[in-house]
Amino acid sequence: NRDSELAMIDSATDVGMLYPEDQAKDATKEMDEEFVMRRNGVEFKVHVNMEGEYQGEGHLMLTTKRLVLVNRGMTIFKSFSMPLVHIHDEFFKEGMMGKFHVEGKCKPGMLNIKHKAEFNLKFNQLGAIHFQEVFKTCLIRAKEQRDA
């Protein structure tokens, strides 16, 4: 069940099918998972306790089940997938020069990330305020469905 796993994904194709314009069937997607939005121009850091810090820049994809950070840089990983039901202590703030930041924590999952993680997102393009509103709504709905 991928919606309950914090995962570092090293294959570009593992998240490629989540794009709304992609018509192919996605084997990594939950049956009831839907694409919500994509935001370009995002820098991110994910610090995994006892494992280290992963940095990247690229874009994020928000679904009804996960927040996926896609790295377009030349590093050892392509993306992080964080289940919304495990994200907590998230907060939004405006930084210098009007740049928005999102920080939060994610509980560990069952795949290759076995420890708690903290994340920091920095938006370098427009759309952070809209993302904030939609992200909060998706978090609430995912946790309500889990508790139902």
Tab-separated table of N, CA and C in Angstrom:
chain	number	residue	atom	x	y	z
A	1	ASN	N	0.835	-1.179	0.000
A	1	ASN	CA	0.000	0.000	0.000
A	1	ASN	C	0.876	1.236	0.000
A	2	ARG	N	1.056	1.853	-1.151
A	2	ARG	CA	1.975	2.964	-1.321
A	2	ARG	C	1.547	4.225	-0.581
A	3	ASP	N	0.270	4.401	-0.248
A	3	ASP	CA	-0.139	5.637	0.404
A	3	ASP	C	0.300	5.688	1.864
A	4	SER	N	0.954	4.650	2.369
A	4	SER	CA	1.432	4.674	3.745
A	4	SER	C	2.943	4.505	3.828
A	5	GLU	N	3.651	4.767	2.738
A	5	GLU	CA	5.092	4.547	2.726
A	5	GLU	C	5.842	5.826	2.369
A	6	LEU	N	6.820	6.179	3.197
A	6	LEU	CA	7.761	7.237	2.861
A	6	LEU	C	8.841	6.582	2.036
A	7	ALA	N	9.095	7.094	0.847
A	7	ALA	CA	10.021	6.394	-0.035
A	7	ALA	C	10.931	7.352	-0.769
A	8	MET	N	12.179	6.924	-0.930
A	8	MET	CA	13.099	7.587	-1.835
A	8	MET	C	13.073	6.768	-3.106
A	9	ILE	N	12.812	7.413	-4.208
A	9	ILE	CA	12.643	6.711	-5.468
A	9	ILE	C	13.841	7.031	-6.354
A	10	ASP	N	14.497	6.000	-6.853
A	10	ASP	CA	15.685	6.233	-7.664
A	10	ASP	C	15.451	6.032	-9.155
A	11	SER	N	14.244	5.740	-9.547
A	11	SER	CA	13.925	5.560	-10.956
A	11	SER	C	13.010	6.682	-11.420
A	12	ALA	N	13.367	7.352	-12.473
A	12	ALA	CA	12.567	8.469	-12.982
A	12	ALA	C	11.172	8.014	-13.388
A	13	THR	N	11.016	6.781	-13.810
A	13	THR	CA	9.715	6.317	-14.272
A	13	THR	C	8.758	6.029	-13.121
A	14	ASP	N	9.266	5.942	-11.895
A	14	ASP	CA	8.381	5.657	-10.768
A	14	ASP	C	7.371	6.765	-10.509
A	15	VAL	N	7.682	7.985	-10.896
A	15	VAL	CA	6.732	9.067	-10.689
A	15	VAL	C	6.256	9.668	-12.001
A	16	GLY	N	6.824	9.278	-13.103
A	16	GLY	CA	6.492	9.891	-14.386
A	16	GLY	C	5.039	9.762	-14.776
A	17	MET	N	4.373	8.729	-14.346
A	17	MET	CA	2.994	8.497	-14.751
A	17	MET	C	1.988	9.370	-14.009
A	18	LEU	N	2.425	10.119	-13.016
A	18	LEU	CA	1.488	10.953	-12.274
A	18	LEU	C	1.144	12.251	-12.997
A	19	TYR	N	1.836	12.582	-14.063
A	19	TYR	CA	1.557	13.802	-14.792
A	19	TYR	C	0.152	13.729	-15.381
A	20	PRO	N	-0.612	14.797	-15.300
A	20	PRO	CA	-1.993	14.735	-15.789
A	20	PRO	C	-2.075	14.505	-17.296
A	21	GLU	N	-1.077	14.942	-18.057
A	21	GLU	CA	-1.115	14.760	-19.500
A	21	GLU	C	-0.717	13.355	-19.931
A	22	ASP	N	-0.225	12.571	-18.998
A	22	ASP	CA	0.221	11.220	-19.326
A	22	ASP	C	-0.990	10.287	-19.309
A	23	GLN	N	-1.244	9.642	-20.393
A	23	GLN	CA	-2.425	8.784	-20.503
A	23	GLN	C	-2.160	7.336	-20.116
A	24	ALA	N	-0.905	6.987	-19.868
A	24	ALA	CA	-0.574	5.594	-19.544
A	24	ALA	C	-1.072	5.233	-18.159
A	25	LYS	N	-1.349	3.962	-17.962
A	25	LYS	CA	-1.780	3.477	-16.652
A	25	LYS	C	-0.578	3.460	-15.714
A	26	ASP	N	-0.763	3.950	-14.502
A	26	ASP	CA	0.333	4.061	-13.545
A	26	ASP	C	0.271	2.959	-12.516
A	27	ALA	N	1.238	2.071	-12.537
A	27	ALA	CA	1.278	0.956	-11.593
A	27	ALA	C	1.661	1.408	-10.195
A	28	THR	N	2.259	2.601	-10.043
A	28	THR	CA	2.682	3.072	-8.726
A	28	THR	C	1.574	3.836	-8.018
A	29	LYS	N	0.483	4.076	-8.665
A	29	LYS	CA	-0.591	4.908	-8.149
A	29	LYS	C	-1.671	4.052	-7.489
A	30	GLU	N	-2.200	4.527	-6.385
A	30	GLU	CA	-3.323	3.858	-5.734
A	30	GLU	C	-4.571	3.969	-6.618
A	31	MET	N	-5.488	3.037	-6.473
A	31	MET	CA	-6.708	3.071	-7.274
A	31	MET	C	-7.489	4.360	-7.080
A	32	ASP	N	-7.584	4.839	-5.858
A	32	ASP	CA	-8.370	6.039	-5.591
A	32	ASP	C	-7.498	7.286	-5.475
A	33	GLU	N	-6.273	7.217	-5.951
A	33	GLU	CA	-5.376	8.372	-5.913
A	33	GLU	C	-5.572	9.206	-7.170
A	34	GLU	N	-5.708	10.510	-6.972
A	34	GLU	CA	-5.900	11.421	-8.090
A	34	GLU	C	-4.848	12.514	-8.060
A	35	PHE	N	-4.402	12.919	-9.238
A	35	PHE	CA	-3.488	14.039	-9.364
A	35	PHE	C	-4.219	15.319	-8.968
A	36	VAL	N	-3.571	16.179	-8.171
A	36	VAL	CA	-4.184	17.434	-7.750
A	36	VAL	C	-3.483	18.624	-8.389
A	37	MET	N	-2.169	18.727	-8.217
A	37	MET	CA	-1.453	19.859	-8.802
A	37	MET	C	0.030	19.590	-8.904
A	38	ARG	N	0.663	20.397	-9.737
A	38	ARG	CA	2.113	20.373	-9.902
A	38	ARG	C	2.614	21.808	-9.737
A	39	ARG	N	3.739	21.969	-9.063
A	39	ARG	CA	4.375	23.276	-8.918
A	39	ARG	C	5.835	23.144	-9.332
A	40	ASN	N	6.239	23.974	-10.282
A	40	ASN	CA	7.621	23.998	-10.756
A	40	ASN	C	8.440	24.949	-9.898
A	41	GLY	N	9.743	24.910	-10.085
A	41	GLY	CA	10.628	25.857	-9.416
A	41	GLY	C	10.681	25.686	-7.915
A	42	VAL	N	10.823	24.459	-7.454
A	42	VAL	CA	10.840	24.175	-6.020
A	42	VAL	C	12.220	23.633	-5.635
A	43	GLU	N	12.793	24.210	-4.596
A	43	GLU	CA	14.007	23.663	-3.996
A	43	GLU	C	13.574	22.932	-2.735
A	44	PHE	N	14.202	21.801	-2.438
A	44	PHE	CA	13.795	21.068	-1.249
A	44	PHE	C	14.972	20.401	-0.568
A	45	LYS	N	14.784	20.211	0.725
A	45	LYS	CA	15.708	19.440	1.542
A	45	LYS	C	14.867	18.450	2.321
A	46	VAL	N	15.324	17.226	2.387
A	46	VAL	CA	14.677	16.206	3.199
A	46	VAL	C	15.762	15.634	4.106
A	47	HIS	N	15.602	15.833	5.401
A	47	HIS	CA	16.556	15.288	6.368
A	47	HIS	C	15.928	14.040	6.992
A	48	VAL	N	16.563	12.908	6.771
A	48	VAL	CA	16.080	11.639	7.320
A	48	VAL	C	16.965	11.289	8.510
A	49	ASN	N	16.346	11.166	9.683
A	49	ASN	CA	17.108	10.838	10.890
A	49	ASN	C	17.931	9.576	10.669
A	50	MET	N	19.163	9.598	11.111
A	50	MET	CA	20.107	8.485	11.058
A	50	MET	C	20.539	8.117	9.633
A	51	GLU	N	20.121	8.890	8.635
A	51	GLU	CA	20.512	8.593	7.257
A	51	GLU	C	21.179	9.766	6.568
A	52	GLY	N	20.766	10.982	6.886
A	52	GLY	CA	21.383	12.145	6.263
A	52	GLY	C	20.379	13.047	5.583
A	53	GLU	N	20.928	13.981	4.822
A	53	GLU	CA	20.102	14.993	4.165
A	53	GLU	C	20.185	14.846	2.657
A	54	TYR	N	19.039	14.985	2.017
A	54	TYR	CA	18.938	14.926	0.571
A	54	TYR	C	18.426	16.268	0.089
A	55	GLN	N	19.124	16.864	-0.860
A	55	GLN	CA	18.731	18.153	-1.404
A	55	GLN	C	18.457	18.015	-2.887
A	56	GLY	N	17.572	18.846	-3.372
A	56	GLY	CA	17.295	18.826	-4.798
A	56	GLY	C	16.506	20.045	-5.215
A	57	GLU	N	16.344	20.165	-6.510
A	57	GLU	CA	15.455	21.174	-7.046
A	57	GLU	C	14.786	20.614	-8.278
A	58	GLY	N	13.570	21.034	-8.465
A	58	GLY	CA	12.782	20.517	-9.569
A	58	GLY	C	11.344	20.956	-9.407
A	59	HIS	N	10.463	19.981	-9.220
A	59	HIS	CA	9.049	20.313	-9.036
A	59	HIS	C	8.430	19.367	-8.016
A	60	LEU	N	7.235	19.721	-7.582
A	60	LEU	CA	6.485	18.840	-6.689
A	60	LEU	C	5.177	18.493	-7.348
A	61	MET	N	4.676	17.330	-6.989
A	61	MET	CA	3.359	16.906	-7.427
A	61	MET	C	2.563	16.542	-6.183
A	62	LEU	N	1.371	17.050	-6.114
A	62	LEU	CA	0.467	16.755	-5.012
A	62	LEU	C	-0.656	15.894	-5.552
A	63	THR	N	-0.888	14.773	-4.876
A	63	THR	CA	-2.017	13.920	-5.224
A	63	THR	C	-2.944	13.876	-4.010
A	64	THR	N	-4.006	13.140	-4.128
A	64	THR	CA	-4.916	12.988	-2.996
A	64	THR	C	-4.324	12.099	-1.916
A	65	LYS	N	-3.187	11.434	-2.194
A	65	LYS	CA	-2.560	10.533	-1.229
A	65	LYS	C	-1.138	10.928	-0.834
A	66	ARG	N	-0.404	11.601	-1.729
A	66	ARG	CA	1.027	11.815	-1.512
A	66	ARG	C	1.481	13.201	-1.950
A	67	LEU	N	2.595	13.615	-1.376
A	67	LEU	CA	3.368	14.749	-1.855
A	67	LEU	C	4.645	14.157	-2.437
A	68	VAL	N	4.888	14.395	-3.718
A	68	VAL	CA	6.046	13.824	-4.395
A	68	VAL	C	6.976	14.968	-4.804
A	69	LEU	N	8.210	14.909	-4.326
A	69	LEU	CA	9.227	15.898	-4.668
A	69	LEU	C	10.106	15.287	-5.746
A	70	VAL	N	10.142	15.893	-6.916
A	70	VAL	CA	10.867	15.347	-8.053
A	70	VAL	C	12.131	16.168	-8.282
A	71	ASN	N	13.264	15.503	-8.209
A	71	ASN	CA	14.565	16.145	-8.341
A	71	ASN	C	15.003	16.141	-9.800
A	72	ARG	N	15.304	17.302	-10.321
A	72	ARG	CA	15.807	17.406	-11.693
A	72	ARG	C	17.319	17.620	-11.719
A	73	GLY	N	17.941	17.673	-10.551
A	73	GLY	CA	19.385	17.853	-10.469
A	73	GLY	C	20.118	16.545	-10.647
A	74	MET	N	21.423	16.632	-10.657
A	74	MET	CA	22.281	15.464	-10.844
A	74	MET	C	22.716	14.933	-9.479
A	75	THR	N	21.862	14.169	-8.826
A	75	THR	CA	22.180	13.593	-7.526
A	75	THR	C	21.795	12.127	-7.507
A	76	ILE	N	21.888	11.512	-6.329
A	76	ILE	CA	21.679	10.065	-6.227
A	76	ILE	C	20.218	9.643	-6.206
A	77	PHE	N	19.284	10.575	-6.129
A	77	PHE	CA	17.878	10.183	-6.083
A	77	PHE	C	17.068	11.021	-7.064
A	78	LYS	N	15.968	10.471	-7.494
A	78	LYS	CA	15.077	11.166	-8.419
A	78	LYS	C	13.915	11.834	-7.707
A	79	SER	N	13.402	11.226	-6.642
A	79	SER	CA	12.248	11.817	-5.981
A	79	SER	C	12.036	11.236	-4.588
A	80	PHE	N	11.236	11.953	-3.809
A	80	PHE	CA	10.753	11.473	-2.523
A	80	PHE	C	9.237	11.459	-2.600
A	81	SER	N	8.658	10.425	-2.072
A	81	SER	CA	7.209	10.309	-1.999
A	81	SER	C	6.825	10.274	-0.523
A	82	MET	N	6.025	11.243	-0.106
A	82	MET	CA	5.611	11.317	1.302
A	82	MET	C	4.098	11.185	1.399
A	83	PRO	N	3.608	10.165	2.086
A	83	PRO	CA	2.159	10.001	2.233
A	83	PRO	C	1.569	11.130	3.077
A	84	LEU	N	0.465	11.669	2.621
A	84	LEU	CA	-0.171	12.783	3.336
A	84	LEU	C	-0.592	12.390	4.740
A	85	VAL	N	-0.995	11.142	4.937
A	85	VAL	CA	-1.443	10.719	6.267
A	85	VAL	C	-0.313	10.709	7.288
A	86	HIS	N	0.936	10.730	6.829
A	86	HIS	CA	2.082	10.714	7.742
A	86	HIS	C	2.729	12.086	7.929
A	87	ILE	N	2.285	13.075	7.158
A	87	ILE	CA	2.842	14.426	7.289
A	87	ILE	C	2.196	15.115	8.479
A	88	HIS	N	3.036	15.768	9.289
A	88	HIS	CA	2.530	16.496	10.455
A	88	HIS	C	3.451	17.672	10.757
A	89	ASP	N	3.018	18.529	11.670
A	89	ASP	CA	3.773	19.716	12.090
A	89	ASP	C	4.171	20.588	10.907
A	90	GLU	N	3.312	20.647	9.899
A	90	GLU	CA	3.622	21.462	8.734
A	90	GLU	C	3.274	22.923	9.012
A	91	PHE	N	4.104	23.812	8.509
A	91	PHE	CA	3.769	25.230	8.590
A	91	PHE	C	4.367	25.964	7.405
A	92	PHE	N	3.740	27.081	7.120
A	92	PHE	CA	4.073	27.882	5.952
A	92	PHE	C	4.578	29.224	6.433
A	93	LYS	N	5.600	29.757	5.753
A	93	LYS	CA	6.094	31.076	6.125
A	93	LYS	C	6.634	31.773	4.887
A	94	GLU	N	6.594	33.096	4.962
A	94	GLU	CA	7.144	33.893	3.878
A	94	GLU	C	8.557	34.287	4.254
A	95	GLY	N	9.490	33.998	3.356
A	95	GLY	CA	10.889	34.302	3.610
A	95	GLY	C	11.295	35.624	2.991
A	96	MET	N	12.578	35.799	2.845
A	96	MET	CA	13.107	37.019	2.256
A	96	MET	C	12.706	37.130	0.794
A	97	MET	N	12.518	38.339	0.347
A	97	MET	CA	12.194	38.638	-1.053
A	97	MET	C	10.879	37.992	-1.485
A	98	GLY	N	9.976	37.750	-0.542
A	98	GLY	CA	8.665	37.211	-0.867
A	98	GLY	C	8.640	35.737	-1.216
A	99	LYS	N	9.722	35.014	-0.980
A	99	LYS	CA	9.754	33.576	-1.275
A	99	LYS	C	9.067	32.811	-0.146
A	100	PHE	N	8.242	31.866	-0.524
A	100	PHE	CA	7.499	31.096	0.457
A	100	PHE	C	8.206	29.784	0.761
A	101	HIS	N	8.086	29.362	2.021
A	101	HIS	CA	8.676	28.116	2.494
A	101	HIS	C	7.586	27.267	3.134
A	102	VAL	N	7.729	25.983	3.014
A	102	VAL	CA	6.880	25.028	3.721
A	102	VAL	C	7.828	24.099	4.461
A	103	GLU	N	7.581	23.911	5.738
A	103	GLU	CA	8.365	22.965	6.525
A	103	GLU	C	7.419	21.974	7.169
A	104	GLY	N	7.900	20.788	7.416
A	104	GLY	CA	7.072	19.795	8.064
A	104	GLY	C	7.861	18.543	8.378
A	105	LYS	N	7.151	17.585	8.925
A	105	LYS	CA	7.759	16.302	9.298
A	105	LYS	C	6.925	15.181	8.698
A	106	CYS	N	7.574	14.025	8.518
A	106	CYS	CA	6.877	12.863	7.985
A	106	CYS	C	7.320	11.630	8.764
A	107	LYS	N	6.360	10.839	9.165
A	107	LYS	CA	6.661	9.585	9.866
A	107	LYS	C	7.261	8.588	8.878
A	108	PRO	N	8.053	7.637	9.366
A	108	PRO	CA	8.679	6.668	8.463
A	108	PRO	C	7.651	5.731	7.839
A	109	GLY	N	8.069	5.124	6.738
A	109	GLY	CA	7.196	4.190	6.043
A	109	GLY	C	7.796	2.806	6.007
A	110	MET	N	7.312	1.989	5.113
A	110	MET	CA	7.689	0.594	5.064
A	110	MET	C	8.767	0.303	4.018
A	111	LEU	N	9.078	1.255	3.140
A	111	LEU	CA	10.042	0.970	2.078
A	111	LEU	C	11.463	1.232	2.559
A	112	ASN	N	12.230	1.981	1.805
A	112	ASN	CA	13.641	2.138	2.128
A	112	ASN	C	13.952	3.307	3.053
A	113	ILE	N	12.985	4.053	3.495
A	113	ILE	CA	13.195	5.112	4.484
A	113	ILE	C	12.580	4.613	5.787
A	114	LYS	N	13.437	4.291	6.749
A	114	LYS	CA	12.985	3.643	7.979
A	114	LYS	C	12.919	4.587	9.176
A	115	HIS	N	13.236	5.881	8.975
A	115	HIS	CA	13.303	6.814	10.092
A	115	HIS	C	12.484	8.066	9.803
A	116	LYS	N	12.204	8.813	10.848
A	116	LYS	CA	11.464	10.059	10.697
A	116	LYS	C	12.219	11.004	9.767
A	117	ALA	N	11.460	11.825	9.070
A	117	ALA	CA	12.056	12.785	8.144
A	117	ALA	C	11.479	14.174	8.392
A	118	GLU	N	12.292	15.174	8.121
A	118	GLU	CA	11.860	16.564	8.138
A	118	GLU	C	12.108	17.124	6.748
A	119	PHE	N	11.176	17.950	6.275
A	119	PHE	CA	11.341	18.502	4.937
A	119	PHE	C	11.176	20.012	4.942
A	120	ASN	N	11.816	20.633	3.964
A	120	ASN	CA	11.747	22.080	3.768
A	120	ASN	C	11.624	22.314	2.276
A	121	LEU	N	10.578	23.028	1.883
A	121	LEU	CA	10.351	23.356	0.482
A	121	LEU	C	10.458	24.858	0.306
A	122	LYS	N	11.111	25.299	-0.752
A	122	LYS	CA	11.182	26.725	-1.064
A	122	LYS	C	10.678	26.920	-2.481
A	123	PHE	N	9.679	27.782	-2.620
A	123	PHE	CA	9.075	28.046	-3.918
A	123	PHE	C	9.789	29.212	-4.587
A	124	ASN	N	10.302	28.989	-5.785
A	124	ASN	CA	10.994	30.020	-6.541
A	124	ASN	C	10.132	30.607	-7.650
A	125	GLN	N	8.924	30.086	-7.802
A	125	GLN	CA	7.993	30.598	-8.798
A	125	GLN	C	6.653	30.840	-8.126
A	126	LEU	N	5.763	31.463	-8.853
A	126	LEU	CA	4.433	31.764	-8.316
A	126	LEU	C	3.661	30.478	-8.029
A	127	GLY	N	2.645	30.598	-7.207
A	127	GLY	CA	1.769	29.476	-6.937
A	127	GLY	C	1.862	28.919	-5.537
A	128	ALA	N	2.713	29.497	-4.687
A	128	ALA	CA	2.896	28.960	-3.337
A	128	ALA	C	1.659	29.161	-2.470
A	129	ILE	N	0.994	30.287	-2.597
A	129	ILE	CA	-0.184	30.544	-1.761
A	129	ILE	C	-1.316	29.594	-2.150
A	130	HIS	N	-1.512	29.397	-3.439
A	130	HIS	CA	-2.539	28.449	-3.890
A	130	HIS	C	-2.177	27.031	-3.440
A	131	PHE	N	-0.902	26.667	-3.548
A	131	PHE	CA	-0.460	25.361	-3.079
A	131	PHE	C	-0.778	25.188	-1.599
A	132	GLN	N	-0.507	26.210	-0.796
A	132	GLN	CA	-0.755	26.145	0.643
A	132	GLN	C	-2.211	25.795	0.934
A	133	GLU	N	-3.123	26.471	0.271
A	133	GLU	CA	-4.557	26.231	0.501
A	133	GLU	C	-4.962	24.816	0.095
A	134	VAL	N	-4.516	24.391	-1.071
A	134	VAL	CA	-4.883	23.062	-1.580
A	134	VAL	C	-4.209	21.966	-0.756
A	135	PHE	N	-2.937	22.170	-0.382
A	135	PHE	CA	-2.195	21.198	0.418
A	135	PHE	C	-2.885	20.966	1.766
A	136	LYS	N	-3.296	22.035	2.428
A	136	LYS	CA	-3.998	21.899	3.712
A	136	LYS	C	-5.278	21.086	3.550
A	137	THR	N	-6.021	21.377	2.500
A	137	THR	CA	-7.267	20.647	2.247
A	137	THR	C	-6.993	19.166	1.995
A	138	CYS	N	-5.973	18.868	1.194
A	138	CYS	CA	-5.626	17.467	0.910
A	138	CYS	C	-5.175	16.736	2.174
A	139	LEU	N	-4.393	17.411	3.029
A	139	LEU	CA	-3.960	16.805	4.291
A	139	LEU	C	-5.153	16.450	5.169
A	140	ILE	N	-6.070	17.393	5.297
A	140	ILE	CA	-7.259	17.169	6.135
A	140	ILE	C	-8.069	15.989	5.609
A	141	ARG	N	-8.329	15.978	4.306
A	141	ARG	CA	-9.150	14.906	3.715
A	141	ARG	C	-8.464	13.537	3.826
A	142	ALA	N	-7.162	13.487	3.594
A	142	ALA	CA	-6.439	12.206	3.687
A	142	ALA	C	-6.507	11.661	5.112
A	143	LYS	N	-6.358	12.519	6.094
A	143	LYS	CA	-6.391	12.070	7.492
A	143	LYS	C	-7.802	11.707	7.916
A	144	GLU	N	-8.811	12.402	7.397
A	144	GLU	CA	-10.198	12.033	7.688
A	144	GLU	C	-10.525	10.660	7.112
A	145	GLN	N	-10.072	10.379	5.889
A	145	GLN	CA	-10.319	9.073	5.282
A	145	GLN	C	-9.620	7.959	6.045
A	146	ARG	N	-8.394	8.238	6.539
A	146	ARG	CA	-7.663	7.251	7.310
A	146	ARG	C	-8.410	6.924	8.599
A	147	ASP	N	-8.982	7.936	9.238
A	147	ASP	CA	-9.653	7.762	10.522
A	147	ASP	C	-11.085	7.269	10.409
A	148	ALA	N	-11.607	7.220	9.188
A	148	ALA	CA	-13.021	6.818	8.998
A	148	ALA	C	-13.194	5.321	9.227
